Structure formats: structure tokens, C-alpha cells
PDB file of C-alpha atoms in Angstrom:
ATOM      1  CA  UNK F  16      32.171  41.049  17.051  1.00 42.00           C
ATOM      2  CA  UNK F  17      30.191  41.158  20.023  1.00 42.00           C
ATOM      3  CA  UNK F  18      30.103  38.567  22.648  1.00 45.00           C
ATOM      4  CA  UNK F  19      26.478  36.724  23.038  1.00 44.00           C
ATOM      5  CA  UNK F  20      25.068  38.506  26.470  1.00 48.00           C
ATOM      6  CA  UNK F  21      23.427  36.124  28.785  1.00 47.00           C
ATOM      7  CA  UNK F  22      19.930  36.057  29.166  1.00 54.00           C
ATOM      8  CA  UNK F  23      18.730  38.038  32.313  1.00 46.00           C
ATOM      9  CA  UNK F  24      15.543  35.304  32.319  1.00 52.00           C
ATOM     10  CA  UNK F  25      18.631  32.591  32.094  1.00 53.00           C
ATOM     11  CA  UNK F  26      20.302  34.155  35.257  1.00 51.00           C
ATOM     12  CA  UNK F  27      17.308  34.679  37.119  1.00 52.00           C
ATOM     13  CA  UNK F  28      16.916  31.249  36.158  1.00 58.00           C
ATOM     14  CA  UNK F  29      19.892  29.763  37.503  1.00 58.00           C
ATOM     15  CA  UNK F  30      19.744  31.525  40.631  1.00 51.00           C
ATOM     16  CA  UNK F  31      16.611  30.463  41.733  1.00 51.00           C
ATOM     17  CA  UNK F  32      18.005  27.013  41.346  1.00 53.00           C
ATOM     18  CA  UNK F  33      20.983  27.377  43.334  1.00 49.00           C
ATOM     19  CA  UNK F  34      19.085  28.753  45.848  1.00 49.00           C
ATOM     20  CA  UNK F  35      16.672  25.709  45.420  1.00 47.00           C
ATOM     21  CA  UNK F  36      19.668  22.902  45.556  1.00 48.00           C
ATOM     22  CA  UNK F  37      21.056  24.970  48.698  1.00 41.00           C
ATOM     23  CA  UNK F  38      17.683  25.161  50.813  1.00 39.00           C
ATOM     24  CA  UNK F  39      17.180  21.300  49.766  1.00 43.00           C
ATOM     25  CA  UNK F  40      20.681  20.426  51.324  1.00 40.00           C
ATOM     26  CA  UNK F  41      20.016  22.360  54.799  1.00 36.00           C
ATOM     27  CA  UNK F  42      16.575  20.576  55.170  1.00 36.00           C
ATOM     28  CA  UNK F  43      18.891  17.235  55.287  1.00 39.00           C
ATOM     29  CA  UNK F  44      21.504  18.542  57.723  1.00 37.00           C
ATOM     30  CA  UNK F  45      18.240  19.845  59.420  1.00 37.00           C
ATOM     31  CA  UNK F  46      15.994  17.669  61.002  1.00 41.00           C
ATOM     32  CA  UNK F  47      12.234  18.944  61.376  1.00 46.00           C
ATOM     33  CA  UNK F  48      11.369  20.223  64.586  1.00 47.00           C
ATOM     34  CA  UNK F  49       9.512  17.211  65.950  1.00 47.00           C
ATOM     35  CA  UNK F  50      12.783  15.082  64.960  1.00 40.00           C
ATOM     36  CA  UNK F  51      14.798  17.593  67.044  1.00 63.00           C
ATOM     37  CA  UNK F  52      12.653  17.497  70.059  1.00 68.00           C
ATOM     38  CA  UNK F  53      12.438  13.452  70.254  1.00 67.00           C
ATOM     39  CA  UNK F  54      16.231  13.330  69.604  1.00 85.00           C
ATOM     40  CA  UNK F  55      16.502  16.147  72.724  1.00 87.00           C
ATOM     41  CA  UNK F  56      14.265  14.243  74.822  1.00 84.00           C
ATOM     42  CA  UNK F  57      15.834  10.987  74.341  1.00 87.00           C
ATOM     43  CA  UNK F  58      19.649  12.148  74.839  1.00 90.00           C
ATOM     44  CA  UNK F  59      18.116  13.266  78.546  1.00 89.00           C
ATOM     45  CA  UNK F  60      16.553  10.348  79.011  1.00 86.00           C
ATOM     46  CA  UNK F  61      19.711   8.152  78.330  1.00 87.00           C
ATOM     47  CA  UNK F  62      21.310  10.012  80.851  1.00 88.00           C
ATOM     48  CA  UNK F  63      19.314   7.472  83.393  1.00 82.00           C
ATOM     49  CA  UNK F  64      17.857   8.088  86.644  1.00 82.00           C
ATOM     50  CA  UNK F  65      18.737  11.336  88.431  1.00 87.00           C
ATOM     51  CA  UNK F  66      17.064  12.788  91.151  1.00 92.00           C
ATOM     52  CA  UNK F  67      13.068  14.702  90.601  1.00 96.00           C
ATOM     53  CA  UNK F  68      10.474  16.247  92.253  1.00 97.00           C
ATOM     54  CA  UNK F  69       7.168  15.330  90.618  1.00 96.00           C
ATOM     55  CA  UNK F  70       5.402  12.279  89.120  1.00 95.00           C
ATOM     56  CA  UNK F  71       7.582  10.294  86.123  1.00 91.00           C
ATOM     57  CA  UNK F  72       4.137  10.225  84.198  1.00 92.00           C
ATOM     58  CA  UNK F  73       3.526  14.219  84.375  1.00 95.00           C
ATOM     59  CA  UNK F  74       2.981  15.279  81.277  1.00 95.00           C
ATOM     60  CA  UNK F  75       5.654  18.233  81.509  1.00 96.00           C
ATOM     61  CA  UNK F  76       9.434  17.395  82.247  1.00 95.00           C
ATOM     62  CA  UNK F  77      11.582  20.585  83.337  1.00 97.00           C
ATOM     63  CA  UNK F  78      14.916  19.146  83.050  1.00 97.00           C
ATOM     64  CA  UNK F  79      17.433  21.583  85.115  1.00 97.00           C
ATOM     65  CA  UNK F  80      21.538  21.895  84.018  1.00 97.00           C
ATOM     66  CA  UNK F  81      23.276  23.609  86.898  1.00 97.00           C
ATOM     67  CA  UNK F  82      26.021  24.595  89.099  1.00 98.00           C
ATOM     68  CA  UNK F  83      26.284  24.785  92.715  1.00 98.00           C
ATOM     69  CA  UNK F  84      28.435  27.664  92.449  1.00 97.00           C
ATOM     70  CA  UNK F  85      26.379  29.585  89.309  1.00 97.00           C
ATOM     71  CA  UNK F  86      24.733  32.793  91.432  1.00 97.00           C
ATOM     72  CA  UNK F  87      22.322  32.652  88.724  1.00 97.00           C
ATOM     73  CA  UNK F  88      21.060  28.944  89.636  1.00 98.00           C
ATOM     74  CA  UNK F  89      21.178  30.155  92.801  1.00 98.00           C
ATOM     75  CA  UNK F  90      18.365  32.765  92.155  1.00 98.00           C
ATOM     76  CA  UNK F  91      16.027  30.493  90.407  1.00 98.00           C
ATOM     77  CA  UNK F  92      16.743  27.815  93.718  1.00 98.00           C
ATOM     78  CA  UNK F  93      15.333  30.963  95.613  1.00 98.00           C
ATOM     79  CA  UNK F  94      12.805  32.658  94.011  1.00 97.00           C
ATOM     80  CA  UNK F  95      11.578  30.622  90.374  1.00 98.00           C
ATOM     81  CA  UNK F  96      11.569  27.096  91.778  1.00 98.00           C
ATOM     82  CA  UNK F  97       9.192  27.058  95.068  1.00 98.00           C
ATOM     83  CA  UNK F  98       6.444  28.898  92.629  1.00 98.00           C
ATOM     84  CA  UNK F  99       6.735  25.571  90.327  1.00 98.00           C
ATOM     85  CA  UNK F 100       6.536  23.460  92.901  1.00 98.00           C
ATOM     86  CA  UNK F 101       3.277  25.034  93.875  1.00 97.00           C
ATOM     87  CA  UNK F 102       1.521  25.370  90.987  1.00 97.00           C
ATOM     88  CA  UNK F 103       3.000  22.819  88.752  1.00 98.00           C
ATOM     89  CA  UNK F 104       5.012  20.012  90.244  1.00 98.00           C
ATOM     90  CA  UNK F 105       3.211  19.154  93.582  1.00 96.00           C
ATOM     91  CA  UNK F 106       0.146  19.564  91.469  1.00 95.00           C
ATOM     92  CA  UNK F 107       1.368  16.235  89.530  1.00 96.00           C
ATOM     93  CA  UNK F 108       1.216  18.409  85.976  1.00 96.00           C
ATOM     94  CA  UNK F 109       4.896  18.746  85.847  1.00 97.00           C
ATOM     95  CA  UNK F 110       8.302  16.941  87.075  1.00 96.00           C
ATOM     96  CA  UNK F 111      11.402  18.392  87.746  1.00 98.00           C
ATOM     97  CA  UNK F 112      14.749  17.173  87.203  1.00 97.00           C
ATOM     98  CA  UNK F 113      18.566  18.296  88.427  1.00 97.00           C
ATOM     99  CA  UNK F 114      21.039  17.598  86.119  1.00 97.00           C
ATOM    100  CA  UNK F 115      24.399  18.865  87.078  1.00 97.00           C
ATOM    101  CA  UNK F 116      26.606  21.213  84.967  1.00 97.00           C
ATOM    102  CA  UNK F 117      29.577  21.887  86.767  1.00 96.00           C
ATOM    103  CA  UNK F 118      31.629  24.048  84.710  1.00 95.00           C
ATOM    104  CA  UNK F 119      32.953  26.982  87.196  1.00 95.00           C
ATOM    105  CA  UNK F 120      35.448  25.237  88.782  1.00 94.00           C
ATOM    106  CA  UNK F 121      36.730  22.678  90.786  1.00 95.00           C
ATOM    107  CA  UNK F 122      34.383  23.503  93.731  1.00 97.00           C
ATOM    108  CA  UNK F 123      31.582  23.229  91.178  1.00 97.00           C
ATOM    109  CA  UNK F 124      32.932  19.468  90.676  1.00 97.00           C
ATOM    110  CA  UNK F 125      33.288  19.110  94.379  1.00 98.00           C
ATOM    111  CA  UNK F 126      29.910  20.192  95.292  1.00 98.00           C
ATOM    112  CA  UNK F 127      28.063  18.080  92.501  1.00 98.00           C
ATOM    113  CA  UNK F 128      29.671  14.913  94.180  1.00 98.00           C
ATOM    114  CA  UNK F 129      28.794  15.875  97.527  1.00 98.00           C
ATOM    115  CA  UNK F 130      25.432  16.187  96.026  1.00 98.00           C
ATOM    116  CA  UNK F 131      25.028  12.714  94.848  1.00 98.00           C
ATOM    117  CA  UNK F 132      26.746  11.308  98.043  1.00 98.00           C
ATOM    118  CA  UNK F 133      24.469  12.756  99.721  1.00 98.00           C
ATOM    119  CA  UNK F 134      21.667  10.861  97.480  1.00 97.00           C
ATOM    120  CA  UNK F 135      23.233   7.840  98.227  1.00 97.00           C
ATOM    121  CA  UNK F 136      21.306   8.366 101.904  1.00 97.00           C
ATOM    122  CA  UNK F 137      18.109   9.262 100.197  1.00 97.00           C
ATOM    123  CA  UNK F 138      19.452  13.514 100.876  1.00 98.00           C
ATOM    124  CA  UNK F 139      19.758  14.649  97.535  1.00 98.00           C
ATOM    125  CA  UNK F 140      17.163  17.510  97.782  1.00 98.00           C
ATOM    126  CA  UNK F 141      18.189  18.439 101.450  1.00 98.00           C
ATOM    127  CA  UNK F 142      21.661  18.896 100.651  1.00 98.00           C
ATOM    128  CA  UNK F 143      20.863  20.437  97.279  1.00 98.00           C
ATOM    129  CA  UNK F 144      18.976  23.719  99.226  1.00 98.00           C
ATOM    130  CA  UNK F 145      22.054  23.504 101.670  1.00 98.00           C
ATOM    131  CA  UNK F 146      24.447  23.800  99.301  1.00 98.00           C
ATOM    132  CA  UNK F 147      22.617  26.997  97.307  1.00 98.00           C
ATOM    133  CA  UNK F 148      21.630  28.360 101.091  1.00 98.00           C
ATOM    134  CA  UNK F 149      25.293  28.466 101.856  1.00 97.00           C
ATOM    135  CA  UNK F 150      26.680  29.567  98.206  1.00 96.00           C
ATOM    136  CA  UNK F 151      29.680  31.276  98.703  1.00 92.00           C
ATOM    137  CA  UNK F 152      33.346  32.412  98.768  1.00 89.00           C
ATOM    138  CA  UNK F 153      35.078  28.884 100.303  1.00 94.00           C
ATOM    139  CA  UNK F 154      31.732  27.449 100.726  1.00 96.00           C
ATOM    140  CA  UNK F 155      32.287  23.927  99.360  1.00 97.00           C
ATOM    141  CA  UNK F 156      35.658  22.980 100.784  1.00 97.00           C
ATOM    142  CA  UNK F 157      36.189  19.490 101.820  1.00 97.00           C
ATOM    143  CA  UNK F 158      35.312  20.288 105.672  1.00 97.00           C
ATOM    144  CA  UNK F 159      32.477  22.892 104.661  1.00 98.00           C
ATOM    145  CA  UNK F 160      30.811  19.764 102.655  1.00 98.00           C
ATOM    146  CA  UNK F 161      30.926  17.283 105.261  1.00 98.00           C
ATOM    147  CA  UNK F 162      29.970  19.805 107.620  1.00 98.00           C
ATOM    148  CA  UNK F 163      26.561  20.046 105.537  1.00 98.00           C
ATOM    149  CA  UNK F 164      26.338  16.081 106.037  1.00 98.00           C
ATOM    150  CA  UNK F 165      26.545  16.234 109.673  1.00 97.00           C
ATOM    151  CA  UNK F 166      23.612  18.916 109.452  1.00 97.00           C
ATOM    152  CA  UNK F 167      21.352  17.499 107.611  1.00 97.00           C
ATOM    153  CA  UNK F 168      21.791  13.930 109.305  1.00 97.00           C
ATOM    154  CA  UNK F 169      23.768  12.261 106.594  1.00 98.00           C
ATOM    155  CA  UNK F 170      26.219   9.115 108.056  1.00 98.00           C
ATOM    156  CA  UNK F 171      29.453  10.490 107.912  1.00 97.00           C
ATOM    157  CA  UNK F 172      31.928   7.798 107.615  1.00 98.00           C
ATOM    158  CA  UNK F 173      29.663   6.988 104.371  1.00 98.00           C
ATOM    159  CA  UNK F 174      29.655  10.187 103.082  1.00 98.00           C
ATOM    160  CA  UNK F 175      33.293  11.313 103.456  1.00 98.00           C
ATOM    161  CA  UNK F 176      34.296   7.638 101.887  1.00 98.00           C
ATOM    162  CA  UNK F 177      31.938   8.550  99.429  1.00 98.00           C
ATOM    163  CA  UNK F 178      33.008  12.072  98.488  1.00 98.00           C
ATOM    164  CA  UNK F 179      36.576  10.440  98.686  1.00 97.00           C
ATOM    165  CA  UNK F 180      36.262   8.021  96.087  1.00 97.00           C
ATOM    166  CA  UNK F 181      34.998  10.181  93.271  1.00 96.00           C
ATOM    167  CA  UNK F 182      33.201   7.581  92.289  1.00 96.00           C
ATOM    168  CA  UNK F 183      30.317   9.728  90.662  1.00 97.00           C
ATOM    169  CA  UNK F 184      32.611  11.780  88.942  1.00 97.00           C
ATOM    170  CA  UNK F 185      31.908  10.162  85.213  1.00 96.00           C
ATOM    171  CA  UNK F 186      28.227  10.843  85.680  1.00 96.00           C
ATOM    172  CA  UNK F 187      28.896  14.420  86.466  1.00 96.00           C
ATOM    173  CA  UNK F 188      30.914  14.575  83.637  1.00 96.00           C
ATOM    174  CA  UNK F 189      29.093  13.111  81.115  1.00 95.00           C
ATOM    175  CA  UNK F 190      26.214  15.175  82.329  1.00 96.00           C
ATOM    176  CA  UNK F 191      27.881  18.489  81.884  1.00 96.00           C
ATOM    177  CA  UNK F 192      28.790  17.201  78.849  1.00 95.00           C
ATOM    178  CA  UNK F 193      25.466  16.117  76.922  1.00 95.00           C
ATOM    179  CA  UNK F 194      24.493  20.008  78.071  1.00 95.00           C
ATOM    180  CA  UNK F 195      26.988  21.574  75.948  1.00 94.00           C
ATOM    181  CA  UNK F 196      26.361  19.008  73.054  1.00 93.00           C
ATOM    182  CA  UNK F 197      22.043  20.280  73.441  1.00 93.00           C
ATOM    183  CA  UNK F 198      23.362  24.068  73.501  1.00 90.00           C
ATOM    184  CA  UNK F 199      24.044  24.913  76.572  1.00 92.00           C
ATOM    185  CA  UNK F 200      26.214  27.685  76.737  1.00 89.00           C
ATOM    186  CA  UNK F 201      25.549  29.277  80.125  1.00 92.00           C
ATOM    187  CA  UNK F 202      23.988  28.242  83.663  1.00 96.00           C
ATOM    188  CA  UNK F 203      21.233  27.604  84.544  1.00 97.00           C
ATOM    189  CA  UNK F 204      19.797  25.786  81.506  1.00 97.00           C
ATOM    190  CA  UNK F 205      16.536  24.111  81.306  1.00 97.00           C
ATOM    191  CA  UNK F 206      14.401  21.980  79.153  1.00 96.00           C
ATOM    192  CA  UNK F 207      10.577  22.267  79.414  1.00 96.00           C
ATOM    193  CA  UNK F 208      10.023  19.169  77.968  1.00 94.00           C
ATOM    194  CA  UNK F 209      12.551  19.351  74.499  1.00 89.00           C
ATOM    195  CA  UNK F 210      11.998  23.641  75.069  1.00 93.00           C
ATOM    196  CA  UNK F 211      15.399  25.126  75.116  1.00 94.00           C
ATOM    197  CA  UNK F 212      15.402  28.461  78.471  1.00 94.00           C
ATOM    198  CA  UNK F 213      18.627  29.545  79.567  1.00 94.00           C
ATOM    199  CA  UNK F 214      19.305  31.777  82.455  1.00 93.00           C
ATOM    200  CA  UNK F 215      17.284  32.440  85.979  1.00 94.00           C
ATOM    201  CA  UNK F 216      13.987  33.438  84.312  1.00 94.00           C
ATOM    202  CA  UNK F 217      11.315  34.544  86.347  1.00 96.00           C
ATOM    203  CA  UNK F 218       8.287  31.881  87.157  1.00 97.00           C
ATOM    204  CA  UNK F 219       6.151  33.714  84.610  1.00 97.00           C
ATOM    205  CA  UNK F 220       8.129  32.911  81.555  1.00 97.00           C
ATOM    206  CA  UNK F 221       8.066  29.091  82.820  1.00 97.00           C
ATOM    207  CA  UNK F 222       4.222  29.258  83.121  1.00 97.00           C
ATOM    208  CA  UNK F 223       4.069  30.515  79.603  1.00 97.00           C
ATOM    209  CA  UNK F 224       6.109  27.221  78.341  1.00 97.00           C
ATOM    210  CA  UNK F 225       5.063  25.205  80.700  1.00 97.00           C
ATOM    211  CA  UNK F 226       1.059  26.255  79.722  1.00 97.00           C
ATOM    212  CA  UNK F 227       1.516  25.872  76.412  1.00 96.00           C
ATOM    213  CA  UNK F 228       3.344  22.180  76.404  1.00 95.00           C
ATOM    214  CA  UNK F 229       0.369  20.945  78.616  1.00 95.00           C
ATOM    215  CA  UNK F 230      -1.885  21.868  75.472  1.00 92.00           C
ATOM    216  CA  UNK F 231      -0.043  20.319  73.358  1.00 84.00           C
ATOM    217  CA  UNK F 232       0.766  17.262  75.780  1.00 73.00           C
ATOM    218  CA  UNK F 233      -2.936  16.830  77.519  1.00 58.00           C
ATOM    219  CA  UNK F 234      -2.529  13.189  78.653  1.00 52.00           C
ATOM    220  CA  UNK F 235       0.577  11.919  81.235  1.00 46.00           C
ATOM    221  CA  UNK F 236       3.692  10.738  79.260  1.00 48.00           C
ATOM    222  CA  UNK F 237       4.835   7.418  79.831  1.00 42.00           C
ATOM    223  CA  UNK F 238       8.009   7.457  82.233  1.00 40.00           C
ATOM    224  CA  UNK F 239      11.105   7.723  80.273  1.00 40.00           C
ATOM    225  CA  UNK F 240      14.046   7.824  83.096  1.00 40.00           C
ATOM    226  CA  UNK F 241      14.708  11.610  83.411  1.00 44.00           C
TER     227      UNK F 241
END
């Protein structure tokens, strides 16, 4: 006696419901993009306060992850950055934020605290271009750092107690640490607004984002901390 054969219809049937009860579980684990983005944009801006160039109300936030040490950060420091601040950031349509991401090392580590020392005297941005302009093989030492200090005007004793203490070590760390958890796997990495770029790209590809978020985003943002 032959067995009953299924029905192909019956098959085709029950396929196009599993496929149907799969695609309906990944939209849960899946929030829609807007969800995404507002969850993206709030984990940076409970980071807190951290230095920017720009006004907190522009309606574009380029959120930087970096390392001192990252040639690659280095090259958007030198050539990507100064055309932003022309056209975008001095212009009030777009802020810019340095988050650290100091995964190459422990001169990477060493560098980032010097950095926020060195904001402790109002110096972040000064020592940040001293630090890239001087990127290199032993370049962030203990003396090399403090050297930097004395150049740029800093109060030693402050700074070297400072960069002694470690005392901004947990920020550093738990900044390097929300970029991984957002997908960072590489430095530089950037956020135009919740707008995942990764690598030195060249100022074009930011005007493209950067363009299109200030269509979608008209009117100034209300200040959120990053």
C-alpha cells in the first residue's frame, strides 16, 4: 500500500508560515530604525559632558570615537576636520564632539588622560592638535606629555598631579566601552547624529551625511549633553 504523499500546496503552505513566524520574531529582537537611532543618541548623551566645538543646539551632532595613537584619526585631525569646521561647525549647523577610544595601547590610555587634564585648564582642544601634531614612536611618554603642558601654557604642578592620579581613567573607559557596545570595531568612528562612519573618510562623504541629516533635522535640537 502506498503511503499518502503530502500535498505540494500543503508544503508550500507550511513554509510560507515558517518563514512568516521567523520574520515576525526578528522584527521583535529588531527595533525599527527610528527606535535604533533615539536609543544611539541617548547612550551618547548619557555619556555627559565632553568636550565640542560648535553650538549644543546645532541641529547636526558629529560625535568622534578616537585614539591618540590611531594614524587614521590622525588623518582626519589633519585633513577632514578643519573643512567641517569651516563649512559646518563654525557655521553653527553642526557640533562636534571627542569621545575617546583608546584601544591601541597603554600610550593610547596615557594620552587620553593627558587630554582631559589638560581640560581641566580649559586646554582640551590645544593639547588635542598637540598630541596628533606630535603622533609618534615614544611620543606620549610621561615626560613627552608634560612637556606638551609646559608648551601650551598648562600649570604644571596641576597637570602632572593630575595625570598622576588617574583620576579620569573610568570615563575613558567607559567611553571606549559604550563604542564597542554601538559597533565600533575600528578607529576613528563617528556618529553624524545616530549615522554610523567608520574610518578617516574624506570631508565629502561627511557633507553627504551631514546634508542630508540637516533635511531631515531643519530646526536646532534641543541640547542633550554630548
Amino acid at each position: 500500500m502506498r503511503r499518502k504523499q503530502d500535498n505540494p500546496r500543503n508544503g508550500g503552505r507550511r513554509e510560507k508560515t515558517a518563514r512568516a513566524a521567523i520574520l515576525a520574531a526578528w522584527l521583535l529582537l529588531v527595533p525599527p530604525a527610528s527606535v535604533r537611532a533615539q536609543g544611539i543618541e541617548q547612550t551618547l548623551a548619557a555619556l555627559g559632558k565632553q568636550p565640542a566645538l560648535g553650538p549644543a543646539r546645532a541641529a547636526v551632532s558629529i560625535v568622534e570615537f578616537s585614539d591618540f595613537q590611531c594614524s587614521f584619526c590622525k588623518k582626519f585631525w589633519s585633513n577632514t576636520l578643519p573643512q567641517l569646521k569651516t563649512s559646518y561647525i563654525k557655521e553653527g549647523r553642526a557640533r562636534f564632539v571627542y569621545r575617546h577610544f583608546a584601544v591601541l595601547g597603554q600610550f593610547s590610555e596615557q594620552a587620553a588622560l593627558a587630554a582631559e587634564c589638560a581640560g581641566e585648564q580649559g586646554r582640551f582642544w590645544q593639547y588635542h592638535d598637540r598630541l596628533f601634531a606630535n603622533q609618534g614612536a615614544l611620543a606620549f611618554t610621561r615626560s613627552k606629555l608634560e612637556g606638551y603642558a609646559r608648551e601650551i601654557g598648562l600649570k604644571p604642578a596641576s597637570f602632572s598631579q593630575c595625570l598622576a592620579s588617574g583620576r579620569h581613567r573610568k570615563k575613558i573607559e567607559r567611553e571606549t566601552e559604550t563604542a564597542v557596545r554601538l559597533g565600533a570595531r575600528g578607529t576613528p568612528t563617528f556618529f553624524v547624529n545616530s549615522r554610523l562612519l567608520v574610518g578617516a573618510q574624506p570631508f565629502e562623504v561627511f557633507r553627504e551625511v551631514i546634508e542630508d541629516e540637516l533635511k531631515r533635522r531643519p530646526r536646532s535640537k534641543q541640547s542633550s549633553g554630548m
